[in-house]
Amino acid sequence: MAESGGDAGFNSKNVALRAQKKVLSRMSTRKVAKSFMDDTTADLMDNLYRIARNHCGNKREAEKVMKDAVKIVVKIGILFRNEQFSADELRLANDFVRKFRSLAMTVVSFYEVEFTYDKMFLVRTLSECREMLHRLIQGHLTEKSHGRIDHVFNFFGDGAFLDAVFQRESPHRKQLGLIVKNLHTLMDEEPAQT
């Protein structure tokens, strides 16, 4: 069979990547998400869902925010696994990981050490993480994915939500304790980023 110049625009790697993203967009239940994540991360997401549901009193909204979070995490993972990021984007991704790890350690500290909660620090750091993700996916994912990032960070970065979660007599204290336990496990499993 002779090769023709008409297939020059075809790239099977790009087709496979688009197919993975399309399949992901159709199947984002917590059960499916667990197949893409380790058990501790899945437990963390389930605990975040419970706090979100209890805080907003709306199961559907809590499910939507968590589905959006899962979709973003998995899509970025697909892009990374398929080597779609440039060297600059990989540096940005590493900066994001360091910032997010620092945020996780701060959440642990706020839970474990009384009177250390600082809402403005969390709001500012979550906003910085959001902007880093926007820059990372620029040119790779759609505006809908940018909207998902905003939805997740608007929900979890809301001052009223943070106050409700971190207040001393919070009804979310037990769930926050489980999240902190998940964070400890994840931080112990991952090597420190430099």
JSON list of C-alpha atoms in Angstrom, two decimals:
[
{"chain": "A", "resi": 1, "resn": "MET", "atom": "CA", "xyz": [0.00, 0.00, 0.00]},
{"chain": "A", "resi": 2, "resn": "ALA", "atom": "CA", "xyz": [1.51, 3.30, -1.05]},
{"chain": "A", "resi": 3, "resn": "GLU", "atom": "CA", "xyz": [1.81, 6.14, 1.41]},
{"chain": "A", "resi": 4, "resn": "SER", "atom": "CA", "xyz": [0.07, 9.34, 0.47]},
{"chain": "A", "resi": 5, "resn": "GLY", "atom": "CA", "xyz": [0.67, 12.84, 1.68]},
{"chain": "A", "resi": 6, "resn": "GLY", "atom": "CA", "xyz": [-3.02, 13.13, 2.65]},
{"chain": "A", "resi": 7, "resn": "ASP", "atom": "CA", "xyz": [-2.52, 11.62, 6.10]},
{"chain": "A", "resi": 8, "resn": "ALA", "atom": "CA", "xyz": [0.05, 14.18, 7.27]},
{"chain": "A", "resi": 9, "resn": "GLY", "atom": "CA", "xyz": [-2.47, 15.83, 9.63]},
{"chain": "A", "resi": 10, "resn": "PHE", "atom": "CA", "xyz": [-3.32, 12.59, 11.43]},
{"chain": "A", "resi": 11, "resn": "ASN", "atom": "CA", "xyz": [-1.66, 11.91, 14.75]},
{"chain": "A", "resi": 12, "resn": "SER", "atom": "CA", "xyz": [-2.77, 8.80, 16.63]},
{"chain": "A", "resi": 13, "resn": "LYS", "atom": "CA", "xyz": [-1.36, 10.07, 19.92]},
{"chain": "A", "resi": 14, "resn": "ASN", "atom": "CA", "xyz": [-3.54, 13.21, 19.69]},
{"chain": "A", "resi": 15, "resn": "VAL", "atom": "CA", "xyz": [-6.59, 11.12, 18.76]},
{"chain": "A", "resi": 16, "resn": "ALA", "atom": "CA", "xyz": [-5.98, 8.83, 21.75]},
{"chain": "A", "resi": 17, "resn": "LEU", "atom": "CA", "xyz": [-5.57, 11.83, 24.06]},
{"chain": "A", "resi": 18, "resn": "ARG", "atom": "CA", "xyz": [-8.82, 13.40, 22.81]},
{"chain": "A", "resi": 19, "resn": "ALA", "atom": "CA", "xyz": [-10.59, 10.05, 23.24]},
{"chain": "A", "resi": 20, "resn": "GLN", "atom": "CA", "xyz": [-9.35, 9.72, 26.83]},
{"chain": "A", "resi": 21, "resn": "LYS", "atom": "CA", "xyz": [-10.56, 13.22, 27.66]},
{"chain": "A", "resi": 22, "resn": "LYS", "atom": "CA", "xyz": [-13.93, 12.56, 25.97]},
{"chain": "A", "resi": 23, "resn": "VAL", "atom": "CA", "xyz": [-14.45, 9.27, 27.81]},
{"chain": "A", "resi": 24, "resn": "LEU", "atom": "CA", "xyz": [-13.53, 10.96, 31.08]},
{"chain": "A", "resi": 25, "resn": "SER", "atom": "CA", "xyz": [-16.07, 13.73, 30.52]},
{"chain": "A", "resi": 26, "resn": "ARG", "atom": "CA", "xyz": [-18.82, 11.12, 30.23]},
{"chain": "A", "resi": 27, "resn": "MET", "atom": "CA", "xyz": [-17.97, 9.05, 33.30]},
{"chain": "A", "resi": 28, "resn": "SER", "atom": "CA", "xyz": [-17.19, 11.05, 36.37]},
{"chain": "A", "resi": 29, "resn": "THR", "atom": "CA", "xyz": [-18.90, 9.32, 39.25]},
{"chain": "A", "resi": 30, "resn": "ARG", "atom": "CA", "xyz": [-17.06, 8.75, 42.50]},
{"chain": "A", "resi": 31, "resn": "LYS", "atom": "CA", "xyz": [-16.93, 5.00, 41.80]},
{"chain": "A", "resi": 32, "resn": "VAL", "atom": "CA", "xyz": [-15.24, 5.57, 38.44]},
{"chain": "A", "resi": 33, "resn": "ALA", "atom": "CA", "xyz": [-12.95, 8.21, 39.95]},
{"chain": "A", "resi": 34, "resn": "LYS", "atom": "CA", "xyz": [-11.70, 5.66, 42.47]},
{"chain": "A", "resi": 35, "resn": "SER", "atom": "CA", "xyz": [-10.41, 3.55, 39.57]},
{"chain": "A", "resi": 36, "resn": "PHE", "atom": "CA", "xyz": [-8.16, 6.48, 38.57]},
{"chain": "A", "resi": 37, "resn": "MET", "atom": "CA", "xyz": [-6.94, 7.26, 42.11]},
{"chain": "A", "resi": 38, "resn": "ASP", "atom": "CA", "xyz": [-5.27, 5.46, 44.96]},
{"chain": "A", "resi": 39, "resn": "ASP", "atom": "CA", "xyz": [-7.43, 4.54, 47.96]},
{"chain": "A", "resi": 40, "resn": "THR", "atom": "CA", "xyz": [-6.20, 7.38, 50.18]},
{"chain": "A", "resi": 41, "resn": "THR", "atom": "CA", "xyz": [-6.88, 10.04, 47.54]},
{"chain": "A", "resi": 42, "resn": "ALA", "atom": "CA", "xyz": [-10.32, 8.55, 46.90]},
{"chain": "A", "resi": 43, "resn": "ASP", "atom": "CA", "xyz": [-11.03, 8.61, 50.66]},
{"chain": "A", "resi": 44, "resn": "LEU", "atom": "CA", "xyz": [-9.86, 12.23, 50.80]},
{"chain": "A", "resi": 45, "resn": "MET", "atom": "CA", "xyz": [-12.23, 13.14, 47.95]},
{"chain": "A", "resi": 46, "resn": "ASP", "atom": "CA", "xyz": [-15.11, 11.30, 49.68]},
{"chain": "A", "resi": 47, "resn": "ASN", "atom": "CA", "xyz": [-14.42, 13.20, 52.92]},
{"chain": "A", "resi": 48, "resn": "LEU", "atom": "CA", "xyz": [-14.30, 16.51, 51.03]},
{"chain": "A", "resi": 49, "resn": "TYR", "atom": "CA", "xyz": [-17.63, 15.58, 49.44]},
{"chain": "A", "resi": 50, "resn": "ARG", "atom": "CA", "xyz": [-19.19, 14.94, 52.85]},
{"chain": "A", "resi": 51, "resn": "ILE", "atom": "CA", "xyz": [-18.05, 18.31, 54.18]},
{"chain": "A", "resi": 52, "resn": "ALA", "atom": "CA", "xyz": [-19.27, 20.03, 51.00]},
{"chain": "A", "resi": 53, "resn": "ARG", "atom": "CA", "xyz": [-22.67, 18.29, 51.22]},
{"chain": "A", "resi": 54, "resn": "ASN", "atom": "CA", "xyz": [-23.08, 19.03, 54.92]},
{"chain": "A", "resi": 55, "resn": "HIS", "atom": "CA", "xyz": [-22.01, 22.66, 54.50]},
{"chain": "A", "resi": 56, "resn": "CYS", "atom": "CA", "xyz": [-24.19, 23.57, 51.53]},
{"chain": "A", "resi": 57, "resn": "GLY", "atom": "CA", "xyz": [-27.04, 21.18, 52.39]},
{"chain": "A", "resi": 58, "resn": "ASN", "atom": "CA", "xyz": [-27.32, 20.36, 48.70]},
{"chain": "A", "resi": 59, "resn": "LYS", "atom": "CA", "xyz": [-26.27, 16.88, 47.62]},
{"chain": "A", "resi": 60, "resn": "ARG", "atom": "CA", "xyz": [-26.40, 17.79, 43.93]},
{"chain": "A", "resi": 61, "resn": "GLU", "atom": "CA", "xyz": [-24.13, 20.85, 44.32]},
{"chain": "A", "resi": 62, "resn": "ALA", "atom": "CA", "xyz": [-21.65, 18.87, 46.44]},
{"chain": "A", "resi": 63, "resn": "GLU", "atom": "CA", "xyz": [-21.57, 16.12, 43.81]},
{"chain": "A", "resi": 64, "resn": "LYS", "atom": "CA", "xyz": [-21.05, 18.68, 41.03]},
{"chain": "A", "resi": 65, "resn": "VAL", "atom": "CA", "xyz": [-18.12, 20.37, 42.77]},
{"chain": "A", "resi": 66, "resn": "MET", "atom": "CA", "xyz": [-16.45, 17.03, 43.46]},
{"chain": "A", "resi": 67, "resn": "LYS", "atom": "CA", "xyz": [-17.05, 15.77, 39.92]},
{"chain": "A", "resi": 68, "resn": "ASP", "atom": "CA", "xyz": [-15.44, 18.94, 38.64]},
{"chain": "A", "resi": 69, "resn": "ALA", "atom": "CA", "xyz": [-12.46, 18.40, 40.96]},
{"chain": "A", "resi": 70, "resn": "VAL", "atom": "CA", "xyz": [-12.06, 14.79, 39.85]},
{"chain": "A", "resi": 71, "resn": "LYS", "atom": "CA", "xyz": [-12.29, 15.72, 36.17]},
{"chain": "A", "resi": 72, "resn": "ILE", "atom": "CA", "xyz": [-9.59, 18.36, 36.51]},
{"chain": "A", "resi": 73, "resn": "VAL", "atom": "CA", "xyz": [-7.25, 16.05, 38.45]},
{"chain": "A", "resi": 74, "resn": "VAL", "atom": "CA", "xyz": [-7.67, 13.18, 36.01]},
{"chain": "A", "resi": 75, "resn": "LYS", "atom": "CA", "xyz": [-7.41, 15.36, 32.88]},
{"chain": "A", "resi": 76, "resn": "ILE", "atom": "CA", "xyz": [-4.19, 16.93, 34.12]},
{"chain": "A", "resi": 77, "resn": "GLY", "atom": "CA", "xyz": [-2.94, 13.43, 34.91]},
{"chain": "A", "resi": 78, "resn": "ILE", "atom": "CA", "xyz": [-3.79, 12.31, 31.36]},
{"chain": "A", "resi": 79, "resn": "LEU", "atom": "CA", "xyz": [-1.95, 15.31, 29.91]},
{"chain": "A", "resi": 80, "resn": "PHE", "atom": "CA", "xyz": [1.08, 14.57, 32.09]},
{"chain": "A", "resi": 81, "resn": "ARG", "atom": "CA", "xyz": [1.08, 10.85, 31.32]},
{"chain": "A", "resi": 82, "resn": "ASN", "atom": "CA", "xyz": [0.90, 11.63, 27.60]},
{"chain": "A", "resi": 83, "resn": "GLU", "atom": "CA", "xyz": [3.81, 14.10, 27.88]},
{"chain": "A", "resi": 84, "resn": "GLN", "atom": "CA", "xyz": [1.77, 17.07, 26.69]},
{"chain": "A", "resi": 85, "resn": "PHE", "atom": "CA", "xyz": [3.41, 19.68, 28.93]},
{"chain": "A", "resi": 86, "resn": "SER", "atom": "CA", "xyz": [6.38, 21.78, 27.83]},
{"chain": "A", "resi": 87, "resn": "ALA", "atom": "CA", "xyz": [9.42, 22.22, 30.08]},
{"chain": "A", "resi": 88, "resn": "ASP", "atom": "CA", "xyz": [8.00, 25.56, 31.31]},
{"chain": "A", "resi": 89, "resn": "GLU", "atom": "CA", "xyz": [4.63, 23.94, 32.03]},
{"chain": "A", "resi": 90, "resn": "LEU", "atom": "CA", "xyz": [6.34, 21.13, 33.94]},
{"chain": "A", "resi": 91, "resn": "ARG", "atom": "CA", "xyz": [8.12, 23.74, 36.08]},
{"chain": "A", "resi": 92, "resn": "LEU", "atom": "CA", "xyz": [4.75, 25.41, 36.68]},
{"chain": "A", "resi": 93, "resn": "ALA", "atom": "CA", "xyz": [3.24, 22.02, 37.60]},
{"chain": "A", "resi": 94, "resn": "ASN", "atom": "CA", "xyz": [6.06, 21.42, 40.08]},
{"chain": "A", "resi": 95, "resn": "ASP", "atom": "CA", "xyz": [5.51, 24.89, 41.55]},
{"chain": "A", "resi": 96, "resn": "PHE", "atom": "CA", "xyz": [1.80, 24.06, 41.89]},
{"chain": "A", "resi": 97, "resn": "VAL", "atom": "CA", "xyz": [2.59, 20.76, 43.64]},
{"chain": "A", "resi": 98, "resn": "ARG", "atom": "CA", "xyz": [4.89, 22.56, 46.11]},
{"chain": "A", "resi": 99, "resn": "LYS", "atom": "CA", "xyz": [2.28, 25.27, 46.78]},
{"chain": "A", "resi": 100, "resn": "PHE", "atom": "CA", "xyz": [-0.52, 22.72, 47.17]},
{"chain": "A", "resi": 101, "resn": "ARG", "atom": "CA", "xyz": [1.60, 20.54, 49.47]},
{"chain": "A", "resi": 102, "resn": "SER", "atom": "CA", "xyz": [2.31, 23.61, 51.59]},
{"chain": "A", "resi": 103, "resn": "LEU", "atom": "CA", "xyz": [-1.43, 24.34, 51.64]},
{"chain": "A", "resi": 104, "resn": "ALA", "atom": "CA", "xyz": [-2.12, 20.77, 52.78]},
{"chain": "A", "resi": 105, "resn": "MET", "atom": "CA", "xyz": [0.44, 21.09, 55.59]},
{"chain": "A", "resi": 106, "resn": "THR", "atom": "CA", "xyz": [-1.19, 24.38, 56.61]},
{"chain": "A", "resi": 107, "resn": "VAL", "atom": "CA", "xyz": [-4.62, 22.74, 56.77]},
{"chain": "A", "resi": 108, "resn": "VAL", "atom": "CA", "xyz": [-3.14, 20.03, 58.99]},
{"chain": "A", "resi": 109, "resn": "SER", "atom": "CA", "xyz": [-1.58, 22.68, 61.24]},
{"chain": "A", "resi": 110, "resn": "PHE", "atom": "CA", "xyz": [-4.82, 24.67, 61.49]},
{"chain": "A", "resi": 111, "resn": "TYR", "atom": "CA", "xyz": [-6.61, 21.50, 62.57]},
{"chain": "A", "resi": 112, "resn": "GLU", "atom": "CA", "xyz": [-3.98, 20.30, 65.03]},
{"chain": "A", "resi": 113, "resn": "VAL", "atom": "CA", "xyz": [-2.91, 23.59, 66.63]},
{"chain": "A", "resi": 114, "resn": "GLU", "atom": "CA", "xyz": [-5.66, 25.69, 68.21]},
{"chain": "A", "resi": 115, "resn": "PHE", "atom": "CA", "xyz": [-5.97, 29.39, 67.37]},
{"chain": "A", "resi": 116, "resn": "THR", "atom": "CA", "xyz": [-3.77, 29.16, 64.24]},
{"chain": "A", "resi": 117, "resn": "TYR", "atom": "CA", "xyz": [-6.56, 29.34, 61.63]},
{"chain": "A", "resi": 118, "resn": "ASP", "atom": "CA", "xyz": [-5.97, 32.18, 59.16]},
{"chain": "A", "resi": 119, "resn": "LYS", "atom": "CA", "xyz": [-8.80, 32.52, 56.65]},
{"chain": "A", "resi": 120, "resn": "MET", "atom": "CA", "xyz": [-7.09, 35.15, 54.52]},
{"chain": "A", "resi": 121, "resn": "PHE", "atom": "CA", "xyz": [-3.99, 33.00, 54.13]},
{"chain": "A", "resi": 122, "resn": "LEU", "atom": "CA", "xyz": [-6.09, 30.07, 52.91]},
{"chain": "A", "resi": 123, "resn": "VAL", "atom": "CA", "xyz": [-8.14, 32.25, 50.56]},
{"chain": "A", "resi": 124, "resn": "ARG", "atom": "CA", "xyz": [-4.98, 33.82, 49.10]},
{"chain": "A", "resi": 125, "resn": "THR", "atom": "CA", "xyz": [-3.16, 30.49, 48.71]},
{"chain": "A", "resi": 126, "resn": "LEU", "atom": "CA", "xyz": [-6.17, 28.80, 47.12]},
{"chain": "A", "resi": 127, "resn": "SER", "atom": "CA", "xyz": [-6.45, 31.72, 44.70]},
{"chain": "A", "resi": 128, "resn": "GLU", "atom": "CA", "xyz": [-2.75, 31.36, 43.79]},
{"chain": "A", "resi": 129, "resn": "CYS", "atom": "CA", "xyz": [-3.27, 27.63, 43.19]},
{"chain": "A", "resi": 130, "resn": "ARG", "atom": "CA", "xyz": [-6.28, 28.35, 40.99]},
{"chain": "A", "resi": 131, "resn": "GLU", "atom": "CA", "xyz": [-4.29, 30.77, 38.83]},
{"chain": "A", "resi": 132, "resn": "MET", "atom": "CA", "xyz": [-1.43, 28.28, 38.49]},
{"chain": "A", "resi": 133, "resn": "LEU", "atom": "CA", "xyz": [-3.85, 25.61, 37.25]},
{"chain": "A", "resi": 134, "resn": "HIS", "atom": "CA", "xyz": [-5.40, 28.03, 34.77]},
{"chain": "A", "resi": 135, "resn": "ARG", "atom": "CA", "xyz": [-1.96, 28.78, 33.35]},
{"chain": "A", "resi": 136, "resn": "LEU", "atom": "CA", "xyz": [-1.05, 25.08, 33.29]},
{"chain": "A", "resi": 137, "resn": "ILE", "atom": "CA", "xyz": [-4.06, 23.94, 31.26]},
{"chain": "A", "resi": 138, "resn": "GLN", "atom": "CA", "xyz": [-4.10, 26.97, 28.95]},
{"chain": "A", "resi": 139, "resn": "GLY", "atom": "CA", "xyz": [-3.86, 25.63, 25.41]},
{"chain": "A", "resi": 140, "resn": "HIS", "atom": "CA", "xyz": [-4.57, 22.05, 26.50]},
{"chain": "A", "resi": 141, "resn": "LEU", "atom": "CA", "xyz": [-8.12, 22.03, 27.85]},
{"chain": "A", "resi": 142, "resn": "THR", "atom": "CA", "xyz": [-11.33, 23.89, 27.03]},
{"chain": "A", "resi": 143, "resn": "GLU", "atom": "CA", "xyz": [-12.99, 26.89, 28.64]},
{"chain": "A", "resi": 144, "resn": "LYS", "atom": "CA", "xyz": [-15.33, 24.38, 30.28]},
{"chain": "A", "resi": 145, "resn": "SER", "atom": "CA", "xyz": [-12.32, 22.98, 32.18]},
{"chain": "A", "resi": 146, "resn": "HIS", "atom": "CA", "xyz": [-11.36, 26.51, 33.22]},
{"chain": "A", "resi": 147, "resn": "GLY", "atom": "CA", "xyz": [-14.92, 26.89, 34.51]},
{"chain": "A", "resi": 148, "resn": "ARG", "atom": "CA", "xyz": [-14.56, 23.66, 36.48]},
{"chain": "A", "resi": 149, "resn": "ILE", "atom": "CA", "xyz": [-11.40, 24.99, 38.13]},
{"chain": "A", "resi": 150, "resn": "ASP", "atom": "CA", "xyz": [-13.22, 28.18, 39.07]},
{"chain": "A", "resi": 151, "resn": "HIS", "atom": "CA", "xyz": [-16.21, 26.22, 40.42]},
{"chain": "A", "resi": 152, "resn": "VAL", "atom": "CA", "xyz": [-14.01, 24.04, 42.66]},
{"chain": "A", "resi": 153, "resn": "PHE", "atom": "CA", "xyz": [-11.85, 26.89, 43.95]},
{"chain": "A", "resi": 154, "resn": "ASN", "atom": "CA", "xyz": [-14.81, 29.25, 44.42]},
{"chain": "A", "resi": 155, "resn": "PHE", "atom": "CA", "xyz": [-16.51, 26.62, 46.56]},
{"chain": "A", "resi": 156, "resn": "PHE", "atom": "CA", "xyz": [-13.54, 25.55, 48.70]},
{"chain": "A", "resi": 157, "resn": "GLY", "atom": "CA", "xyz": [-11.98, 29.04, 48.79]},
{"chain": "A", "resi": 158, "resn": "ASP", "atom": "CA", "xyz": [-15.14, 30.73, 50.06]},
{"chain": "A", "resi": 159, "resn": "GLY", "atom": "CA", "xyz": [-14.47, 32.47, 53.38]},
{"chain": "A", "resi": 160, "resn": "ALA", "atom": "CA", "xyz": [-17.80, 31.41, 54.89]},
{"chain": "A", "resi": 161, "resn": "PHE", "atom": "CA", "xyz": [-17.07, 27.78, 54.00]},
{"chain": "A", "resi": 162, "resn": "LEU", "atom": "CA", "xyz": [-13.57, 27.97, 55.49]},
{"chain": "A", "resi": 163, "resn": "ASP", "atom": "CA", "xyz": [-14.88, 29.62, 58.68]},
{"chain": "A", "resi": 164, "resn": "ALA", "atom": "CA", "xyz": [-17.54, 26.92, 59.03]},
{"chain": "A", "resi": 165, "resn": "VAL", "atom": "CA", "xyz": [-14.97, 24.15, 58.62]},
{"chain": "A", "resi": 166, "resn": "PHE", "atom": "CA", "xyz": [-12.24, 25.57, 60.86]},
{"chain": "A", "resi": 167, "resn": "GLN", "atom": "CA", "xyz": [-14.23, 27.16, 63.70]},
{"chain": "A", "resi": 168, "resn": "ARG", "atom": "CA", "xyz": [-13.51, 25.58, 67.08]},
{"chain": "A", "resi": 169, "resn": "GLU", "atom": "CA", "xyz": [-16.93, 24.01, 67.52]},
{"chain": "A", "resi": 170, "resn": "SER", "atom": "CA", "xyz": [-17.39, 23.16, 63.84]},
{"chain": "A", "resi": 171, "resn": "PRO", "atom": "CA", "xyz": [-19.99, 20.54, 62.96]},
{"chain": "A", "resi": 172, "resn": "HIS", "atom": "CA", "xyz": [-17.40, 19.46, 60.35]},
{"chain": "A", "resi": 173, "resn": "ARG", "atom": "CA", "xyz": [-14.65, 18.80, 62.90]},
{"chain": "A", "resi": 174, "resn": "LYS", "atom": "CA", "xyz": [-14.90, 15.00, 62.68]},
{"chain": "A", "resi": 175, "resn": "GLN", "atom": "CA", "xyz": [-14.82, 15.05, 58.87]},
{"chain": "A", "resi": 176, "resn": "LEU", "atom": "CA", "xyz": [-11.92, 17.53, 58.91]},
{"chain": "A", "resi": 177, "resn": "GLY", "atom": "CA", "xyz": [-10.06, 15.11, 61.19]},
{"chain": "A", "resi": 178, "resn": "LEU", "atom": "CA", "xyz": [-10.50, 12.36, 58.59]},
{"chain": "A", "resi": 179, "resn": "ILE", "atom": "CA", "xyz": [-9.24, 14.72, 55.87]},
{"chain": "A", "resi": 180, "resn": "VAL", "atom": "CA", "xyz": [-6.19, 15.55, 57.99]},
{"chain": "A", "resi": 181, "resn": "LYS", "atom": "CA", "xyz": [-5.55, 11.83, 58.46]},
{"chain": "A", "resi": 182, "resn": "ASN", "atom": "CA", "xyz": [-5.76, 11.36, 54.67]},
{"chain": "A", "resi": 183, "resn": "LEU", "atom": "CA", "xyz": [-3.38, 14.29, 54.15]},
{"chain": "A", "resi": 184, "resn": "HIS", "atom": "CA", "xyz": [-0.87, 12.84, 56.63]},
{"chain": "A", "resi": 185, "resn": "THR", "atom": "CA", "xyz": [-0.96, 9.52, 54.76]},
{"chain": "A", "resi": 186, "resn": "LEU", "atom": "CA", "xyz": [-0.51, 11.18, 51.37]},
{"chain": "A", "resi": 187, "resn": "MET", "atom": "CA", "xyz": [2.34, 13.39, 52.58]},
{"chain": "A", "resi": 188, "resn": "ASP", "atom": "CA", "xyz": [4.09, 10.40, 54.19]},
{"chain": "A", "resi": 189, "resn": "GLU", "atom": "CA", "xyz": [3.79, 8.42, 50.94]},
{"chain": "A", "resi": 190, "resn": "GLU", "atom": "CA", "xyz": [5.09, 11.15, 48.61]},
{"chain": "A", "resi": 191, "resn": "PRO", "atom": "CA", "xyz": [8.68, 12.36, 48.63]},
{"chain": "A", "resi": 192, "resn": "ALA", "atom": "CA", "xyz": [9.03, 16.02, 49.50]},
{"chain": "A", "resi": 193, "resn": "GLN", "atom": "CA", "xyz": [9.16, 18.30, 46.44]},
{"chain": "A", "resi": 194, "resn": "THR", "atom": "CA", "xyz": [12.16, 20.58, 46.16]}
]
